[in-house]
């Protein structure tokens, strides 16, 4: 077997609870309330990509870099309820579509989601894995594989999606087939793949030291005017745009910071294992919005630029 190296290990993202525990946040709150700190209970970690690893046809993709939180592509009250989980791999994105059938006299066969990749220069739909036999009340997964052009810089990509399946008429009481079968198409909400999807939230124990160690050889500096009326909304948006982990408690405003610029420190690991650090100063500009000044550092100037360009 090949030797285990740092690069071959999967990236494990920090959870909010782990961040609080590592920084003493939970213990500090408990002590302030006059409570004895309680040792956190260990929870079993379930890999969201395990469902992908179980499919033989996708084994060649290797380990997932990270999995994004599921997003809805339909309303929750529609006939067919669909949500999508994006699994990020080195050169591919596997889209897992969970499809629920809410019609009692139908069974859904050969269920796939068609992704229109005609306008994308970054992603090409290269394979589908259908789901079969989705009965009333059941949810099953189908998959679409997107191949990523690693020569192209990542930018936000939006895709139109369409659920396609064969409807089999069944007896609602017994589930037995009756009547005709017919092909059906069902439009879904657009799906967006953002650059932040390729960033894992991983904290660093000493941000200042890490910032100095990376150095400014590949630093990107930018300035943006953002349309936010409240400082806390701007801070949350910047964290969301970049998909990075706030460090040193800078993810929240200080109680007595009214009107003062806020400094935000963030860290993460970009797909491919590239450490990324960012410092952002956010300042209110009267009542019209905020001014964001941001510096992004990594060991790759292209990565630094792609991350800085996440600000929309």
Short mmCIF file of C-alpha atoms in Angstrom, two decimals:
data_model
loop_
_atom_site.label_atom_id
_atom_site.label_comp_id
_atom_site.label_asym_id
_atom_site.label_seq_id
_atom_site.Cartn_x
_atom_site.Cartn_y
_atom_site.Cartn_z
CA UNK A 1 0.00 0.00 0.00
CA UNK A 2 1.04 3.59 -0.58
CA UNK A 3 2.47 5.43 2.47
CA UNK A 4 0.04 7.73 4.27
CA UNK A 5 0.88 11.40 3.70
CA UNK A 6 -0.75 14.61 4.87
CA UNK A 7 -1.98 15.25 1.34
CA UNK A 8 -3.74 11.85 1.16
CA UNK A 9 -5.77 12.42 4.32
CA UNK A 10 -9.30 13.78 4.01
CA UNK A 11 -9.93 17.35 5.15
CA UNK A 12 -12.07 17.37 8.28
CA UNK A 13 -13.96 20.60 8.69
CA UNK A 14 -14.41 22.18 12.10
CA UNK A 15 -17.91 22.28 13.55
CA UNK A 16 -19.08 25.32 15.57
CA UNK A 17 -19.06 23.18 18.72
CA UNK A 18 -15.47 22.10 18.10
CA UNK A 19 -14.39 25.68 17.51
CA UNK A 20 -16.03 26.80 20.75
CA UNK A 21 -14.45 23.93 22.68
CA UNK A 22 -10.99 24.57 21.20
CA UNK A 23 -11.09 28.26 22.05
CA UNK A 24 -12.67 27.77 25.47
CA UNK A 25 -15.83 29.50 24.30
CA UNK A 26 -18.29 27.08 25.87
CA UNK A 27 -16.33 26.80 29.11
CA UNK A 28 -16.05 30.58 29.38
CA UNK A 29 -19.83 30.96 29.00
CA UNK A 30 -20.48 28.28 31.60
CA UNK A 31 -18.03 29.82 34.08
CA UNK A 32 -19.57 33.25 33.55
CA UNK A 33 -22.94 31.76 34.43
CA UNK A 34 -21.51 30.20 37.61
CA UNK A 35 -21.67 26.66 36.22
CA UNK A 36 -19.06 23.95 36.28
CA UNK A 37 -17.73 23.27 32.76
CA UNK A 38 -19.16 20.01 31.44
CA UNK A 39 -17.03 17.72 29.34
CA UNK A 40 -18.54 17.64 25.83
CA UNK A 41 -20.10 14.37 24.72
CA UNK A 42 -18.47 12.84 21.69
CA UNK A 43 -20.86 12.42 18.78
CA UNK A 44 -20.44 9.84 16.08
CA UNK A 45 -19.26 11.56 12.92
CA UNK A 46 -21.19 10.47 9.83
CA UNK A 47 -19.47 11.18 6.52
CA UNK A 48 -22.08 12.71 4.17
CA UNK A 49 -20.12 11.30 1.22
CA UNK A 50 -20.52 7.69 2.44
CA UNK A 51 -23.54 7.34 0.15
CA UNK A 52 -21.25 8.17 -2.80
CA UNK A 53 -18.54 5.73 -1.71
CA UNK A 54 -21.15 2.95 -1.69
CA UNK A 55 -21.64 3.27 -5.47
CA UNK A 56 -19.14 1.09 -7.41
CA UNK A 57 -19.33 3.28 -10.52
CA UNK A 58 -18.00 6.26 -8.53
CA UNK A 59 -15.19 4.45 -6.72
CA UNK A 60 -12.58 5.80 -9.14
CA UNK A 61 -13.20 9.37 -7.90
CA UNK A 62 -11.45 8.60 -4.61
CA UNK A 63 -12.15 10.51 -1.40
CA UNK A 64 -14.41 13.57 -1.34
CA UNK A 65 -12.71 16.80 -0.33
CA UNK A 66 -15.88 18.02 1.39
CA UNK A 67 -19.67 17.83 1.20
CA UNK A 68 -21.90 20.91 1.20
CA UNK A 69 -25.09 21.29 3.21
CA UNK A 70 -28.20 20.07 1.33
CA UNK A 71 -30.21 22.70 -0.55
CA UNK A 72 -33.85 22.47 -1.66
CA UNK A 73 -34.62 22.53 -5.38
CA UNK A 74 -38.40 22.45 -4.85
CA UNK A 75 -40.90 23.72 -2.32
CA UNK A 76 -41.54 21.23 0.48
CA UNK A 77 -45.25 20.92 -0.43
CA UNK A 78 -44.87 19.94 -4.11
CA UNK A 79 -45.70 16.58 -5.70
CA UNK A 80 -42.03 15.68 -5.95
CA UNK A 81 -39.67 17.06 -3.30
CA UNK A 82 -36.01 17.32 -4.36
CA UNK A 83 -32.94 18.42 -2.44
CA UNK A 84 -29.33 18.44 -3.64
CA UNK A 85 -26.07 17.75 -1.80
CA UNK A 86 -22.88 18.79 -3.59
CA UNK A 87 -19.93 16.45 -2.95
CA UNK A 88 -16.63 18.10 -3.94
CA UNK A 89 -13.84 15.92 -5.33
CA UNK A 90 -10.43 16.91 -6.72
CA UNK A 91 -11.60 17.05 -10.35
CA UNK A 92 -15.33 16.34 -10.09
CA UNK A 93 -18.51 17.40 -8.32
CA UNK A 94 -21.00 14.65 -7.54
CA UNK A 95 -24.54 15.99 -7.22
CA UNK A 96 -26.69 13.82 -4.97
CA UNK A 97 -30.40 14.42 -5.54
CA UNK A 98 -32.75 13.11 -2.87
CA UNK A 99 -36.15 12.66 -4.54
CA UNK A 100 -39.34 12.14 -2.51
CA UNK A 101 -42.58 10.93 -4.08
CA UNK A 102 -45.71 12.38 -2.44
CA UNK A 103 -48.33 10.98 -4.86
CA UNK A 104 -49.98 7.81 -3.57
CA UNK A 105 -51.01 6.31 -6.91
CA UNK A 106 -47.59 6.63 -8.56
CA UNK A 107 -44.27 4.82 -8.47
CA UNK A 108 -41.30 6.63 -10.02
CA UNK A 109 -38.80 4.64 -12.12
CA UNK A 110 -35.61 5.61 -13.97
CA UNK A 111 -35.34 8.86 -12.02
CA UNK A 112 -32.57 11.26 -13.07
CA UNK A 113 -31.88 14.99 -12.94
CA UNK A 114 -30.80 16.60 -16.20
CA UNK A 115 -28.22 19.37 -15.74
CA UNK A 116 -27.88 21.90 -18.57
CA UNK A 117 -24.11 22.44 -18.82
CA UNK A 118 -24.20 24.09 -22.25
CA UNK A 119 -23.12 27.52 -20.99
CA UNK A 120 -20.42 26.38 -18.55
CA UNK A 121 -16.72 26.45 -19.40
CA UNK A 122 -15.83 24.89 -16.04
CA UNK A 123 -18.17 21.91 -15.61
CA UNK A 124 -19.32 19.16 -17.96
CA UNK A 125 -21.98 16.62 -17.04
CA UNK A 126 -20.17 13.31 -17.56
CA UNK A 127 -22.47 10.71 -16.03
CA UNK A 128 -25.77 9.88 -14.35
CA UNK A 129 -26.87 7.19 -11.93
CA UNK A 130 -30.63 6.74 -11.93
CA UNK A 131 -32.89 5.74 -9.06
CA UNK A 132 -35.68 3.21 -9.43
CA UNK A 133 -38.85 2.27 -7.60
CA UNK A 134 -39.59 5.40 -5.55
CA UNK A 135 -42.95 4.58 -3.97
CA UNK A 136 -45.37 6.92 -2.23
CA UNK A 137 -43.72 8.52 0.81
CA UNK A 138 -40.25 7.21 -0.08
CA UNK A 139 -37.08 9.19 -0.76
CA UNK A 140 -34.26 7.77 -2.87
CA UNK A 141 -31.08 9.21 -4.37
CA UNK A 142 -30.02 9.70 -7.95
CA UNK A 143 -26.69 11.22 -8.96
CA UNK A 144 -25.20 13.44 -11.65
CA UNK A 145 -21.42 13.68 -12.05
CA UNK A 146 -19.85 16.94 -13.21
CA UNK A 147 -16.28 16.89 -14.48
CA UNK A 148 -14.36 20.07 -13.62
CA UNK A 149 -11.97 21.77 -16.03
CA UNK A 150 -9.08 22.34 -13.61
CA UNK A 151 -7.39 24.69 -16.07
CA UNK A 152 -10.24 27.20 -15.72
CA UNK A 153 -10.53 29.51 -12.72
CA UNK A 154 -13.53 28.78 -10.53
CA UNK A 155 -16.35 31.30 -10.78
CA UNK A 156 -19.99 30.99 -9.68
CA UNK A 157 -21.89 28.71 -12.06
CA UNK A 158 -25.67 28.43 -12.35
CA UNK A 159 -27.40 25.43 -13.94
CA UNK A 160 -31.00 24.81 -14.93
CA UNK A 161 -32.19 21.42 -13.65
CA UNK A 162 -35.01 19.13 -14.71
CA UNK A 163 -36.28 16.02 -12.95
CA UNK A 164 -36.98 13.21 -15.45
CA UNK A 165 -38.66 9.91 -14.63
CA UNK A 166 -41.13 7.25 -15.67
CA UNK A 167 -44.48 7.30 -13.87
CA UNK A 168 -45.94 3.89 -13.09
CA UNK A 169 -49.61 3.98 -12.06
CA UNK A 170 -50.23 1.85 -8.94
CA UNK A 171 -53.09 0.90 -6.63
CA UNK A 172 -52.71 3.22 -3.60
CA UNK A 173 -53.86 0.45 -1.23
CA UNK A 174 -51.64 -2.38 -2.45
CA UNK A 175 -48.89 -0.73 -4.49
CA UNK A 176 -49.68 -3.13 -7.35
CA UNK A 177 -49.14 -1.80 -10.86
CA UNK A 178 -52.26 -0.76 -12.75
CA UNK A 179 -52.83 1.37 -15.79
CA UNK A 180 -50.27 2.94 -18.09
CA UNK A 181 -46.73 4.17 -17.65
CA UNK A 182 -45.57 7.45 -19.11
CA UNK A 183 -42.49 9.68 -19.21
CA UNK A 184 -42.56 12.86 -17.13
CA UNK A 185 -40.43 16.00 -16.84
CA UNK A 186 -40.56 18.29 -13.83
CA UNK A 187 -38.66 21.64 -13.68
CA UNK A 188 -36.54 22.31 -10.59
CA UNK A 189 -35.01 25.44 -9.13
CA UNK A 190 -31.67 26.52 -10.60
CA UNK A 191 -28.60 25.05 -8.94
CA UNK A 192 -25.57 27.22 -8.17
CA UNK A 193 -22.04 25.98 -7.62
CA UNK A 194 -19.92 28.67 -5.97
CA UNK A 195 -16.18 28.99 -5.36
CA UNK A 196 -16.91 28.79 -1.62
CA UNK A 197 -18.16 25.22 -2.15
CA UNK A 198 -14.52 24.27 -2.71
CA UNK A 199 -13.36 25.75 0.63
CA UNK A 200 -13.25 23.70 3.84
CA UNK A 201 -13.71 25.58 7.11
CA UNK A 202 -10.55 24.72 9.04
CA UNK A 203 -9.28 26.92 11.86
CA UNK A 204 -5.65 27.62 12.82
CA UNK A 205 -4.45 27.71 16.44
CA UNK A 206 -2.47 30.94 15.96
CA UNK A 207 -3.77 33.15 13.14
CA UNK A 208 -1.09 35.85 13.45
CA UNK A 209 1.72 33.30 13.25
CA UNK A 210 0.08 31.48 10.32
CA UNK A 211 -0.44 34.82 8.52
CA UNK A 212 3.24 35.70 8.86
CA UNK A 213 4.39 32.22 7.85
CA UNK A 214 2.41 32.26 4.60
CA UNK A 215 3.84 35.70 3.74
CA UNK A 216 2.67 38.16 1.11
CA UNK A 217 4.26 36.70 -2.04
CA UNK A 218 0.86 35.56 -3.33
CA UNK A 219 -1.28 38.11 -1.50
CA UNK A 220 -4.29 39.66 -3.20
CA UNK A 221 -5.66 42.98 -1.92
CA UNK A 222 -9.13 44.24 -2.84
CA UNK A 223 -11.60 46.92 -1.80
CA UNK A 224 -15.38 46.62 -2.19
CA UNK A 225 -18.45 48.72 -1.47
CA UNK A 226 -21.23 46.46 -0.14
CA UNK A 227 -24.91 47.32 0.27
CA UNK A 228 -25.52 46.40 3.90
CA UNK A 229 -27.22 48.64 6.43
CA UNK A 230 -25.99 46.71 9.49
CA UNK A 231 -22.42 45.78 10.37
CA UNK A 232 -23.38 42.32 11.66
CA UNK A 233 -25.12 41.51 8.37
CA UNK A 234 -22.01 42.52 6.42
CA UNK A 235 -19.74 40.38 8.63
CA UNK A 236 -22.00 37.34 8.22
CA UNK A 237 -22.18 37.88 4.45
CA UNK A 238 -18.40 38.10 4.03
CA UNK A 239 -17.95 34.85 5.97
CA UNK A 240 -20.63 33.23 3.80
CA UNK A 241 -19.18 34.55 0.52
CA UNK A 242 -15.73 33.09 1.29
CA UNK A 243 -16.88 29.89 2.99
CA UNK A 244 -14.05 30.22 5.52
CA UNK A 245 -13.80 29.76 9.30
CA UNK A 246 -13.64 32.92 11.47
CA UNK A 247 -10.68 32.89 13.87
CA UNK A 248 -9.84 34.60 17.17
CA UNK A 249 -13.50 35.23 17.93
CA UNK A 250 -13.72 37.77 15.09
CA UNK A 251 -16.85 36.20 13.60
CA UNK A 252 -19.00 38.26 16.00
CA UNK A 253 -18.99 41.98 16.75
CA UNK A 254 -17.72 43.15 20.12
CA UNK A 255 -20.49 44.54 22.35
CA UNK A 256 -18.91 48.01 22.61
CA UNK A 257 -17.83 48.30 18.97
CA UNK A 258 -20.60 50.65 17.83
CA UNK A 259 -19.48 52.58 14.77
CA UNK A 260 -15.93 51.22 14.79
CA UNK A 261 -14.44 49.23 11.88
CA UNK A 262 -14.47 45.47 12.46
CA UNK A 263 -11.45 43.26 11.69
CA UNK A 264 -12.29 39.73 10.56
CA UNK A 265 -9.72 36.91 10.50
CA UNK A 266 -10.57 33.77 8.49
CA UNK A 267 -8.87 30.52 7.59
CA UNK A 268 -9.67 27.55 5.40
CA UNK A 269 -8.32 24.86 3.11
CA UNK A 270 -9.04 25.09 -0.61
CA UNK A 271 -9.62 22.02 -2.78
CA UNK A 272 -6.24 20.42 -3.42
CA UNK A 273 -5.13 21.04 0.16
CA UNK A 274 -4.09 24.69 -0.19
CA UNK A 275 -4.19 26.63 3.09
CA UNK A 276 -5.89 30.03 2.69
CA UNK A 277 -5.95 32.94 5.16
CA UNK A 278 -7.87 36.20 4.88
CA UNK A 279 -8.00 39.45 6.83
CA UNK A 280 -10.93 41.74 6.19
CA UNK A 281 -11.68 45.20 7.57
CA UNK A 282 -15.37 46.11 7.43
CA UNK A 283 -16.40 49.72 8.08
CA UNK A 284 -19.76 51.45 7.89
CA UNK A 285 -20.04 54.27 5.36
CA UNK A 286 -22.72 56.50 6.78
CA UNK A 287 -26.14 54.94 6.24
CA UNK A 288 -25.49 53.89 2.66
CA UNK A 289 -23.49 50.68 3.12
CA UNK A 290 -20.10 49.33 4.14
CA UNK A 291 -16.58 49.44 2.79
CA UNK A 292 -14.72 46.10 2.77
CA UNK A 293 -10.94 45.95 2.52
CA UNK A 294 -9.67 42.40 2.22
CA UNK A 295 -6.28 40.67 1.97
CA UNK A 296 -6.09 37.00 0.97
CA UNK A 297 -2.94 34.91 1.35
CA UNK A 298 -2.05 31.41 0.22
CA UNK A 299 0.88 29.65 -1.44
CA UNK A 300 -0.80 29.99 -4.86
CA UNK A 301 -1.59 33.39 -6.38
CA UNK A 302 -4.37 31.87 -8.50
CA UNK A 303 -6.09 30.50 -5.40
CA UNK A 304 -5.73 33.85 -3.62
CA UNK A 305 -7.36 35.60 -6.57
CA UNK A 306 -10.23 33.10 -6.84
CA UNK A 307 -10.99 33.49 -3.12
CA UNK A 308 -10.87 37.29 -3.25
CA UNK A 309 -13.24 37.18 -6.22
CA UNK A 310 -15.84 35.36 -4.07
CA UNK A 311 -17.02 38.75 -2.81
CA UNK A 312 -20.18 39.57 -4.77
#
